[in-house]
Amino acid sequence: MQDDPKTLVSTDWLAAHLEDPDLRILDASWYLPGTDRDPKAEYVSTHIPGARFFDIDEISDLRSDLPHMVPPVEKFMSRLRAMGVGDGHQVVVYDAAGILSAPRVWWLFRLMGQEDVAVLDGGLPKWLAEGRPIEDMPPVVRDRHMTVRRQNHLVKDVTQVSAASKLADTTILDARSAARFQGEADEPRRGLRKGHIPGSLNLPYPELLTEEGTMKAPEALKAAFEAAGVDLAKPVITTCGSGISAAILSLALERVGHRNHSLYDGSWAEWGAFPTLPVATGA
């Protein structure tokens, strides 16, 4: 793969830069409710040297009833400052699933105007499989100021997505499984209707990954988008269950050079909970 410190870097790249003074590594591991895994406890016992833990559920807007919504700018700045992450740093984000939740944090940094951030391709599983160094020690942290310039065009709310659904001028692309998208499988969160946003397309995020858990090459990504019916000349809104795996689609779009994309933060956790919003089923 071609390393790009603004989107995706390999384990070789990270290993070569591990001692760089301005490198900051974030463990952004997260799991769906009911998986019985504790990402924070796993981080404490095993992480890439120097990594800080980025708690997706805590670094969010806790005033919202929806899960891990985008945090207020001030909260993001204060949490990252406390982690010693700020201006002038190259950030690399990984997760313990391979590529699942790390792209969400990559997208969140981009939303906050930070561009020197990349996802570790293959994540912790690939790093461990290659026998690379790990530790269980907390990093030494020094405060670092972060300048935030929120890029509002990168996020969409329910009103904007509803308008896009009606006007059909933007592709709404859903990262959930085909069974969930078609309304044939229950949602992992209770109380949500089954189905998808009318007019949206389905590209389950595993189709963007190789069998080894790395992201496919840009040519293969482009083929996957086209096979799902995506017109890469049009704007794209990515969505999923709660705004996590949608960011995998966003990262893949960035990898193929598609810049006009945004993420529906509330995703199906919001749309599926509102009885007044239309729902479609089937393919």
PDB file of C-alpha atoms in Angstrom:
ATOM      1  CA  MET A   1       0.000   0.000   0.000  1.00  0.00           C
ATOM      2  CA  GLN A   2       0.994   3.626  -0.402  1.00  0.00           C
ATOM      3  CA  ASP A   3       1.437   5.303   2.959  1.00  0.00           C
ATOM      4  CA  ASP A   4      -0.369   8.603   3.390  1.00  0.00           C
ATOM      5  CA  PRO A   5      -0.025  10.335   6.792  1.00  0.00           C
ATOM      6  CA  LYS A   6      -3.350  12.091   6.124  1.00  0.00           C
ATOM      7  CA  THR A   7      -5.395   8.902   5.587  1.00  0.00           C
ATOM      8  CA  LEU A   8      -3.764   5.492   6.076  1.00  0.00           C
ATOM      9  CA  VAL A   9      -0.313   4.237   7.115  1.00  0.00           C
ATOM     10  CA  SER A  10       1.157   0.737   7.277  1.00  0.00           C
ATOM     11  CA  THR A  11       2.604  -1.042  10.299  1.00  0.00           C
ATOM     12  CA  ASP A  12       6.025  -0.661   8.618  1.00  0.00           C
ATOM     13  CA  TRP A  13       5.540   3.103   8.485  1.00  0.00           C
ATOM     14  CA  LEU A  14       4.508   3.300  12.136  1.00  0.00           C
ATOM     15  CA  ALA A  15       7.398   1.092  13.260  1.00  0.00           C
ATOM     16  CA  ALA A  16       9.830   3.352  11.382  1.00  0.00           C
ATOM     17  CA  HIS A  17       8.391   6.504  13.014  1.00  0.00           C
ATOM     18  CA  LEU A  18       7.718   5.121  16.504  1.00  0.00           C
ATOM     19  CA  GLU A  19      10.426   7.283  18.110  1.00  0.00           C
ATOM     20  CA  ASP A  20       9.499  10.516  16.313  1.00  0.00           C
ATOM     21  CA  PRO A  21       9.022  13.220  18.969  1.00  0.00           C
ATOM     22  CA  ASP A  22       5.965  14.681  17.268  1.00  0.00           C
ATOM     23  CA  LEU A  23       4.164  11.363  16.706  1.00  0.00           C
ATOM     24  CA  ARG A  24       1.087  10.701  18.817  1.00  0.00           C
ATOM     25  CA  ILE A  25      -0.636   7.291  18.751  1.00  0.00           C
ATOM     26  CA  LEU A  26      -4.245   6.810  19.822  1.00  0.00           C
ATOM     27  CA  ASP A  27      -5.976   3.532  20.677  1.00  0.00           C
ATOM     28  CA  ALA A  28      -9.587   4.154  19.634  1.00  0.00           C
ATOM     29  CA  SER A  29     -10.889   0.622  20.213  1.00  0.00           C
ATOM     30  CA  TRP A  30     -14.670   0.326  20.602  1.00  0.00           C
ATOM     31  CA  TYR A  31     -17.197  -2.481  20.360  1.00  0.00           C
ATOM     32  CA  LEU A  32     -20.926  -2.785  19.759  1.00  0.00           C
ATOM     33  CA  PRO A  33     -23.135  -3.149  22.842  1.00  0.00           C
ATOM     34  CA  GLY A  34     -23.396  -6.758  23.957  1.00  0.00           C
ATOM     35  CA  THR A  35     -19.987  -7.919  22.726  1.00  0.00           C
ATOM     36  CA  ASP A  36     -18.734  -8.269  26.308  1.00  0.00           C
ATOM     37  CA  ARG A  37     -15.379  -6.645  25.612  1.00  0.00           C
ATOM     38  CA  ASP A  38     -13.861  -3.733  27.541  1.00  0.00           C
ATOM     39  CA  PRO A  39     -11.640  -1.707  25.205  1.00  0.00           C
ATOM     40  CA  LYS A  40     -10.196   0.435  28.023  1.00  0.00           C
ATOM     41  CA  ALA A  41      -9.158  -2.634  30.050  1.00  0.00           C
ATOM     42  CA  GLU A  42      -7.650  -4.213  26.937  1.00  0.00           C
ATOM     43  CA  TYR A  43      -5.707  -0.998  26.271  1.00  0.00           C
ATOM     44  CA  VAL A  44      -4.345  -0.924  29.828  1.00  0.00           C
ATOM     45  CA  SER A  45      -2.958  -4.450  29.460  1.00  0.00           C
ATOM     46  CA  THR A  46      -1.694  -4.217  25.868  1.00  0.00           C
ATOM     47  CA  HIS A  47      -1.051  -1.256  23.596  1.00  0.00           C
ATOM     48  CA  ILE A  48       1.419   0.062  21.050  1.00  0.00           C
ATOM     49  CA  PRO A  49       4.245   1.910  22.870  1.00  0.00           C
ATOM     50  CA  GLY A  50       3.278   5.479  23.713  1.00  0.00           C
ATOM     51  CA  ALA A  51      -0.376   5.075  22.751  1.00  0.00           C
ATOM     52  CA  ARG A  52      -3.081   7.026  24.574  1.00  0.00           C
ATOM     53  CA  PHE A  53      -6.631   5.684  24.906  1.00  0.00           C
ATOM     54  CA  PHE A  54      -9.295   7.663  23.039  1.00  0.00           C
ATOM     55  CA  ASP A  55     -12.658   6.885  24.643  1.00  0.00           C
ATOM     56  CA  ILE A  56     -15.176   7.303  21.824  1.00  0.00           C
ATOM     57  CA  ASP A  57     -18.173   7.075  24.154  1.00  0.00           C
ATOM     58  CA  GLU A  58     -16.796   9.610  26.661  1.00  0.00           C
ATOM     59  CA  ILE A  59     -15.276  12.122  24.224  1.00  0.00           C
ATOM     60  CA  SER A  60     -18.732  12.814  22.842  1.00  0.00           C
ATOM     61  CA  ASP A  61     -21.765  15.011  23.426  1.00  0.00           C
ATOM     62  CA  LEU A  62     -23.127  13.478  26.627  1.00  0.00           C
ATOM     63  CA  ARG A  63     -26.099  15.881  26.502  1.00  0.00           C
ATOM     64  CA  SER A  64     -27.471  13.818  23.595  1.00  0.00           C
ATOM     65  CA  ASP A  65     -29.540  10.662  24.045  1.00  0.00           C
ATOM     66  CA  LEU A  66     -27.785   9.243  20.976  1.00  0.00           C
ATOM     67  CA  PRO A  67     -24.532   7.273  21.296  1.00  0.00           C
ATOM     68  CA  HIS A  68     -21.106   8.954  20.867  1.00  0.00           C
ATOM     69  CA  MET A  69     -22.308  12.038  19.008  1.00  0.00           C
ATOM     70  CA  VAL A  70     -19.699  14.647  18.042  1.00  0.00           C
ATOM     71  CA  PRO A  71     -18.436  16.395  21.191  1.00  0.00           C
ATOM     72  CA  PRO A  72     -18.550  20.162  21.643  1.00  0.00           C
ATOM     73  CA  VAL A  73     -15.358  21.782  20.314  1.00  0.00           C
ATOM     74  CA  GLU A  74     -14.297  22.832  23.816  1.00  0.00           C
ATOM     75  CA  LYS A  75     -14.581  19.279  25.147  1.00  0.00           C
ATOM     76  CA  PHE A  76     -12.623  17.839  22.244  1.00  0.00           C
ATOM     77  CA  MET A  77      -9.854  20.402  22.766  1.00  0.00           C
ATOM     78  CA  SER A  78      -9.651  19.840  26.522  1.00  0.00           C
ATOM     79  CA  ARG A  79      -9.621  16.042  26.287  1.00  0.00           C
ATOM     80  CA  LEU A  80      -6.935  16.029  23.597  1.00  0.00           C
ATOM     81  CA  ARG A  81      -4.869  18.577  25.504  1.00  0.00           C
ATOM     82  CA  ALA A  82      -5.018  16.333  28.567  1.00  0.00           C
ATOM     83  CA  MET A  83      -3.744  13.500  26.346  1.00  0.00           C
ATOM     84  CA  GLY A  84      -0.857  15.657  25.173  1.00  0.00           C
ATOM     85  CA  VAL A  85      -2.115  15.792  21.585  1.00  0.00           C
ATOM     86  CA  GLY A  86      -2.128  19.107  19.774  1.00  0.00           C
ATOM     87  CA  ASP A  87      -0.783  21.383  17.069  1.00  0.00           C
ATOM     88  CA  GLY A  88       2.195  20.086  15.139  1.00  0.00           C
ATOM     89  CA  HIS A  89       1.609  16.443  15.938  1.00  0.00           C
ATOM     90  CA  GLN A  90       1.247  13.605  13.468  1.00  0.00           C
ATOM     91  CA  VAL A  91      -1.529  11.406  14.849  1.00  0.00           C
ATOM     92  CA  VAL A  92      -1.947   7.698  14.086  1.00  0.00           C
ATOM     93  CA  VAL A  93      -5.163   6.031  15.243  1.00  0.00           C
ATOM     94  CA  TYR A  94      -5.646   2.281  15.591  1.00  0.00           C
ATOM     95  CA  ASP A  95      -8.184  -0.127  17.060  1.00  0.00           C
ATOM     96  CA  ALA A  96      -8.104  -3.700  18.354  1.00  0.00           C
ATOM     97  CA  ALA A  97     -10.593  -4.976  15.754  1.00  0.00           C
ATOM     98  CA  GLY A  98      -8.348  -4.144  12.780  1.00  0.00           C
ATOM     99  CA  ILE A  99     -10.274  -1.379  11.039  1.00  0.00           C
ATOM    100  CA  LEU A 100     -13.555  -0.634  12.813  1.00  0.00           C
ATOM    101  CA  SER A 101     -13.615   2.395  15.123  1.00  0.00           C
ATOM    102  CA  ALA A 102     -10.272   4.081  14.300  1.00  0.00           C
ATOM    103  CA  PRO A 103     -11.699   5.742  11.145  1.00  0.00           C
ATOM    104  CA  ARG A 104     -14.363   7.407  13.315  1.00  0.00           C
ATOM    105  CA  VAL A 105     -11.621   9.184  15.269  1.00  0.00           C
ATOM    106  CA  TRP A 106      -9.774  10.002  12.030  1.00  0.00           C
ATOM    107  CA  TRP A 107     -13.008  11.611  10.765  1.00  0.00           C
ATOM    108  CA  LEU A 108     -13.525  13.433  14.068  1.00  0.00           C
ATOM    109  CA  PHE A 109     -10.059  14.974  13.816  1.00  0.00           C
ATOM    110  CA  ARG A 110     -10.811  16.036  10.245  1.00  0.00           C
ATOM    111  CA  LEU A 111     -14.091  17.567  11.418  1.00  0.00           C
ATOM    112  CA  MET A 112     -12.094  19.569  13.960  1.00  0.00           C
ATOM    113  CA  GLY A 113      -9.770  20.858  11.241  1.00  0.00           C
ATOM    114  CA  GLN A 114      -6.840  18.539  11.980  1.00  0.00           C
ATOM    115  CA  GLU A 115      -5.427  16.938   8.827  1.00  0.00           C
ATOM    116  CA  ASP A 116      -2.205  15.263  10.005  1.00  0.00           C
ATOM    117  CA  VAL A 117      -4.007  12.140  11.152  1.00  0.00           C
ATOM    118  CA  ALA A 118      -3.982   8.624   9.724  1.00  0.00           C
ATOM    119  CA  VAL A 119      -5.495   5.226  10.508  1.00  0.00           C
ATOM    120  CA  LEU A 120      -3.134   2.307  11.098  1.00  0.00           C
ATOM    121  CA  ASP A 121      -3.883  -0.200   8.331  1.00  0.00           C
ATOM    122  CA  GLY A 122      -4.784  -3.545   9.906  1.00  0.00           C
ATOM    123  CA  GLY A 123      -4.724  -2.036  13.385  1.00  0.00           C
ATOM    124  CA  LEU A 124      -3.533  -3.814  16.506  1.00  0.00           C
ATOM    125  CA  PRO A 125      -4.183  -7.360  15.151  1.00  0.00           C
ATOM    126  CA  LYS A 126      -1.695  -6.832  12.308  1.00  0.00           C
ATOM    127  CA  TRP A 127       0.810  -5.159  14.651  1.00  0.00           C
ATOM    128  CA  LEU A 128       0.633  -8.102  17.059  1.00  0.00           C
ATOM    129  CA  ALA A 129       0.754 -10.717  14.282  1.00  0.00           C
ATOM    130  CA  GLU A 130       4.022  -9.205  13.100  1.00  0.00           C
ATOM    131  CA  GLY A 131       5.540  -9.493  16.567  1.00  0.00           C
ATOM    132  CA  ARG A 132       6.024  -5.749  16.963  1.00  0.00           C
ATOM    133  CA  PRO A 133       6.572  -4.106  20.399  1.00  0.00           C
ATOM    134  CA  ILE A 134       3.754  -3.596  22.880  1.00  0.00           C
ATOM    135  CA  GLU A 135       3.621  -2.303  26.442  1.00  0.00           C
ATOM    136  CA  ASP A 136       1.302  -1.960  29.429  1.00  0.00           C
ATOM    137  CA  MET A 137       2.734   1.315  30.766  1.00  0.00           C
ATOM    138  CA  PRO A 138       0.792   4.590  30.605  1.00  0.00           C
ATOM    139  CA  PRO A 139       2.520   7.198  28.431  1.00  0.00           C
ATOM    140  CA  VAL A 140       4.225  10.272  29.826  1.00  0.00           C
ATOM    141  CA  VAL A 141       1.927  13.144  28.864  1.00  0.00           C
ATOM    142  CA  ARG A 142       2.685  16.831  28.494  1.00  0.00           C
ATOM    143  CA  ASP A 143      -0.061  19.339  27.693  1.00  0.00           C
ATOM    144  CA  ARG A 144      -0.174  20.570  24.117  1.00  0.00           C
ATOM    145  CA  HIS A 145      -2.521  23.232  22.771  1.00  0.00           C
ATOM    146  CA  MET A 146      -4.743  22.300  19.853  1.00  0.00           C
ATOM    147  CA  THR A 147      -6.216  24.838  17.448  1.00  0.00           C
ATOM    148  CA  VAL A 148      -9.651  23.713  16.234  1.00  0.00           C
ATOM    149  CA  ARG A 149     -11.369  24.988  13.096  1.00  0.00           C
ATOM    150  CA  ARG A 150     -14.551  22.952  12.798  1.00  0.00           C
ATOM    151  CA  GLN A 151     -15.334  21.853   9.234  1.00  0.00           C
ATOM    152  CA  ASN A 152     -19.131  21.815   9.358  1.00  0.00           C
ATOM    153  CA  HIS A 153     -19.478  20.484   5.791  1.00  0.00           C
ATOM    154  CA  LEU A 154     -18.124  17.097   6.953  1.00  0.00           C
ATOM    155  CA  VAL A 155     -21.125  16.291   9.183  1.00  0.00           C
ATOM    156  CA  LYS A 156     -24.864  16.084   8.492  1.00  0.00           C
ATOM    157  CA  ASP A 157     -27.876  16.106  10.812  1.00  0.00           C
ATOM    158  CA  VAL A 158     -31.232  14.388  10.397  1.00  0.00           C
ATOM    159  CA  THR A 159     -32.852  17.371   8.662  1.00  0.00           C
ATOM    160  CA  GLN A 160     -30.094  17.566   6.056  1.00  0.00           C
ATOM    161  CA  VAL A 161     -30.196  13.808   5.444  1.00  0.00           C
ATOM    162  CA  SER A 162     -33.978  13.873   5.123  1.00  0.00           C
ATOM    163  CA  ALA A 163     -33.685  16.601   2.495  1.00  0.00           C
ATOM    164  CA  ALA A 164     -31.006  14.611   0.629  1.00  0.00           C
ATOM    165  CA  SER A 165     -33.252  11.549   0.697  1.00  0.00           C
ATOM    166  CA  LYS A 166     -36.127  13.481  -0.902  1.00  0.00           C
ATOM    167  CA  LEU A 167     -34.092  15.440  -3.455  1.00  0.00           C
ATOM    168  CA  ALA A 168     -31.911  12.481  -4.533  1.00  0.00           C
ATOM    169  CA  ASP A 169     -29.082  14.900  -5.384  1.00  0.00           C
ATOM    170  CA  THR A 170     -26.674  13.233  -2.968  1.00  0.00           C
ATOM    171  CA  THR A 171     -25.830   9.567  -2.509  1.00  0.00           C
ATOM    172  CA  ILE A 172     -26.655   8.257   0.971  1.00  0.00           C
ATOM    173  CA  LEU A 173     -24.401   5.248   1.538  1.00  0.00           C
ATOM    174  CA  ASP A 174     -25.070   2.804   4.388  1.00  0.00           C
ATOM    175  CA  ALA A 175     -22.216   0.712   5.857  1.00  0.00           C
ATOM    176  CA  ARG A 176     -24.434  -1.782   7.721  1.00  0.00           C
ATOM    177  CA  SER A 177     -24.829  -5.418   6.699  1.00  0.00           C
ATOM    178  CA  ALA A 178     -27.207  -6.254   3.853  1.00  0.00           C
ATOM    179  CA  ALA A 179     -29.553  -8.036   6.284  1.00  0.00           C
ATOM    180  CA  ARG A 180     -29.861  -4.957   8.500  1.00  0.00           C
ATOM    181  CA  PHE A 181     -30.145  -2.603   5.521  1.00  0.00           C
ATOM    182  CA  GLN A 182     -32.933  -4.693   3.977  1.00  0.00           C
ATOM    183  CA  GLY A 183     -34.801  -4.952   7.284  1.00  0.00           C
ATOM    184  CA  GLU A 184     -34.324  -8.703   7.607  1.00  0.00           C
ATOM    185  CA  ALA A 185     -32.197  -8.601  10.775  1.00  0.00           C
ATOM    186  CA  ASP A 186     -32.813  -6.941  14.135  1.00  0.00           C
ATOM    187  CA  GLU A 187     -30.757  -3.915  15.080  1.00  0.00           C
ATOM    188  CA  PRO A 188     -28.252  -4.391  17.932  1.00  0.00           C
ATOM    189  CA  ARG A 189     -29.848  -1.439  19.742  1.00  0.00           C
ATOM    190  CA  ARG A 190     -33.310  -2.027  21.167  1.00  0.00           C
ATOM    191  CA  GLY A 191     -36.343  -0.099  20.029  1.00  0.00           C
ATOM    192  CA  LEU A 192     -35.156   0.720  16.510  1.00  0.00           C
ATOM    193  CA  ARG A 193     -37.202   0.025  13.418  1.00  0.00           C
ATOM    194  CA  LYS A 194     -35.746  -2.219  10.743  1.00  0.00           C
ATOM    195  CA  GLY A 195     -34.782  -1.053   7.266  1.00  0.00           C
ATOM    196  CA  HIS A 196     -32.951   1.892   5.712  1.00  0.00           C
ATOM    197  CA  ILE A 197     -33.248   5.530   4.686  1.00  0.00           C
ATOM    198  CA  PRO A 198     -35.341   5.723   1.484  1.00  0.00           C
ATOM    199  CA  GLY A 199     -33.163   6.089  -1.599  1.00  0.00           C
ATOM    200  CA  SER A 200     -29.967   5.081   0.161  1.00  0.00           C
ATOM    201  CA  LEU A 201     -27.473   2.544  -1.158  1.00  0.00           C
ATOM    202  CA  ASN A 202     -25.785  -0.270   0.758  1.00  0.00           C
ATOM    203  CA  LEU A 203     -22.060  -0.995   0.913  1.00  0.00           C
ATOM    204  CA  PRO A 204     -21.297  -3.167   3.975  1.00  0.00           C
ATOM    205  CA  TYR A 205     -17.955  -1.952   5.280  1.00  0.00           C
ATOM    206  CA  PRO A 206     -16.251  -5.420   5.270  1.00  0.00           C
ATOM    207  CA  GLU A 207     -16.400  -5.258   1.463  1.00  0.00           C
ATOM    208  CA  LEU A 208     -13.772  -2.498   1.644  1.00  0.00           C
ATOM    209  CA  LEU A 209     -11.350  -4.689   3.594  1.00  0.00           C
ATOM    210  CA  THR A 210      -9.100  -7.577   2.597  1.00  0.00           C
ATOM    211  CA  GLU A 211      -9.241 -11.006   4.233  1.00  0.00           C
ATOM    212  CA  GLU A 212      -6.243  -9.891   6.323  1.00  0.00           C
ATOM    213  CA  GLY A 213      -8.222  -6.951   7.716  1.00  0.00           C
ATOM    214  CA  THR A 214      -6.407  -4.201   5.839  1.00  0.00           C
ATOM    215  CA  MET A 215      -8.061  -1.664   3.563  1.00  0.00           C
ATOM    216  CA  LYS A 216      -8.210  -2.630  -0.103  1.00  0.00           C
ATOM    217  CA  ALA A 217      -6.116  -0.755  -2.662  1.00  0.00           C
ATOM    218  CA  PRO A 218      -7.728   2.379  -4.163  1.00  0.00           C
ATOM    219  CA  GLU A 219      -8.550   0.606  -7.461  1.00  0.00           C
ATOM    220  CA  ALA A 220     -10.406  -2.160  -5.588  1.00  0.00           C
ATOM    221  CA  LEU A 221     -12.153   0.410  -3.392  1.00  0.00           C
ATOM    222  CA  LYS A 222     -13.345   2.276  -6.463  1.00  0.00           C
ATOM    223  CA  ALA A 223     -14.666  -0.985  -7.916  1.00  0.00           C
ATOM    224  CA  ALA A 224     -16.550  -1.709  -4.675  1.00  0.00           C
ATOM    225  CA  PHE A 225     -18.176   1.742  -4.729  1.00  0.00           C
ATOM    226  CA  GLU A 226     -19.176   1.342  -8.359  1.00  0.00           C
ATOM    227  CA  ALA A 227     -20.544  -2.172  -7.751  1.00  0.00           C
ATOM    228  CA  ALA A 228     -22.759  -0.700  -4.999  1.00  0.00           C
ATOM    229  CA  GLY A 229     -24.144   1.814  -7.502  1.00  0.00           C
ATOM    230  CA  VAL A 230     -22.259   4.844  -6.173  1.00  0.00           C
ATOM    231  CA  ASP A 231     -21.721   7.678  -8.651  1.00  0.00           C
ATOM    232  CA  LEU A 232     -18.376   9.082  -7.492  1.00  0.00           C
ATOM    233  CA  ALA A 233     -19.128  12.342  -9.309  1.00  0.00           C
ATOM    234  CA  LYS A 234     -21.903  13.103  -6.783  1.00  0.00           C
ATOM    235  CA  PRO A 235     -21.656  14.114  -3.118  1.00  0.00           C
ATOM    236  CA  VAL A 236     -21.880  11.220  -0.649  1.00  0.00           C
ATOM    237  CA  ILE A 237     -23.332  11.076   2.876  1.00  0.00           C
ATOM    238  CA  THR A 238     -22.118   8.031   4.793  1.00  0.00           C
ATOM    239  CA  THR A 239     -24.282   6.390   7.448  1.00  0.00           C
ATOM    240  CA  CYS A 240     -24.421   3.186   9.524  1.00  0.00           C
ATOM    241  CA  GLY A 241     -25.795   2.100  12.896  1.00  0.00           C
ATOM    242  CA  SER A 242     -24.421   4.893  15.067  1.00  0.00           C
ATOM    243  CA  GLY A 243     -21.809   6.790  13.050  1.00  0.00           C
ATOM    244  CA  ILE A 244     -18.838   4.471  13.657  1.00  0.00           C
ATOM    245  CA  SER A 245     -18.493   2.207  10.599  1.00  0.00           C
ATOM    246  CA  ALA A 246     -19.799   5.012   8.346  1.00  0.00           C
ATOM    247  CA  ALA A 247     -16.371   6.576   8.819  1.00  0.00           C
ATOM    248  CA  ILE A 248     -14.781   3.512   7.182  1.00  0.00           C
ATOM    249  CA  LEU A 249     -16.702   4.468   4.041  1.00  0.00           C
ATOM    250  CA  SER A 250     -15.550   8.076   4.495  1.00  0.00           C
ATOM    251  CA  LEU A 251     -11.912   6.994   4.784  1.00  0.00           C
ATOM    252  CA  ALA A 252     -12.246   4.795   1.692  1.00  0.00           C
ATOM    253  CA  LEU A 253     -13.794   7.684  -0.252  1.00  0.00           C
ATOM    254  CA  GLU A 254     -10.850   9.850   0.734  1.00  0.00           C
ATOM    255  CA  ARG A 255      -8.455   7.093  -0.403  1.00  0.00           C
ATOM    256  CA  VAL A 256      -9.985   7.089  -3.907  1.00  0.00           C
ATOM    257  CA  GLY A 257      -9.751  10.877  -4.155  1.00  0.00           C
ATOM    258  CA  HIS A 258     -13.432  11.637  -3.520  1.00  0.00           C
ATOM    259  CA  ARG A 259     -13.462  14.789  -1.373  1.00  0.00           C
ATOM    260  CA  ASN A 260     -17.168  15.723  -1.385  1.00  0.00           C
ATOM    261  CA  HIS A 261     -18.346  13.466   1.427  1.00  0.00           C
ATOM    262  CA  SER A 262     -19.908  13.924   4.854  1.00  0.00           C
ATOM    263  CA  LEU A 263     -21.096  11.663   7.676  1.00  0.00           C
ATOM    264  CA  TYR A 264     -24.579  11.401   9.200  1.00  0.00           C
ATOM    265  CA  ASP A 265     -23.679  11.536  12.877  1.00  0.00           C
ATOM    266  CA  GLY A 266     -26.991  10.239  14.257  1.00  0.00           C
ATOM    267  CA  SER A 267     -27.167   7.431  11.672  1.00  0.00           C
ATOM    268  CA  TRP A 268     -29.700   4.618  12.210  1.00  0.00           C
ATOM    269  CA  ALA A 269     -29.659   5.089  16.000  1.00  0.00           C
ATOM    270  CA  GLU A 270     -31.473   8.367  15.282  1.00  0.00           C
ATOM    271  CA  TRP A 271     -33.374   7.667  12.044  1.00  0.00           C
ATOM    272  CA  GLY A 272     -34.662   4.276  13.193  1.00  0.00           C
ATOM    273  CA  ALA A 273     -35.948   5.735  16.471  1.00  0.00           C
ATOM    274  CA  PHE A 274     -38.210   8.410  14.934  1.00  0.00           C
ATOM    275  CA  PRO A 275     -41.630   7.002  13.938  1.00  0.00           C
ATOM    276  CA  THR A 276     -42.308  10.027  11.694  1.00  0.00           C
ATOM    277  CA  LEU A 277     -39.314   9.377   9.416  1.00  0.00           C
ATOM    278  CA  PRO A 278     -39.920   7.096   6.418  1.00  0.00           C
ATOM    279  CA  VAL A 279     -38.240   3.702   6.303  1.00  0.00           C
ATOM    280  CA  ALA A 280     -37.607   1.489   3.282  1.00  0.00           C
ATOM    281  CA  THR A 281     -36.986  -2.270   3.295  1.00  0.00           C
ATOM    282  CA  GLY A 282     -35.672  -4.735   0.754  1.00  0.00           C
ATOM    283  CA  ALA A 283     -32.649  -4.315  -1.502  1.00  0.00           C
TER     284      ALA A 283
END
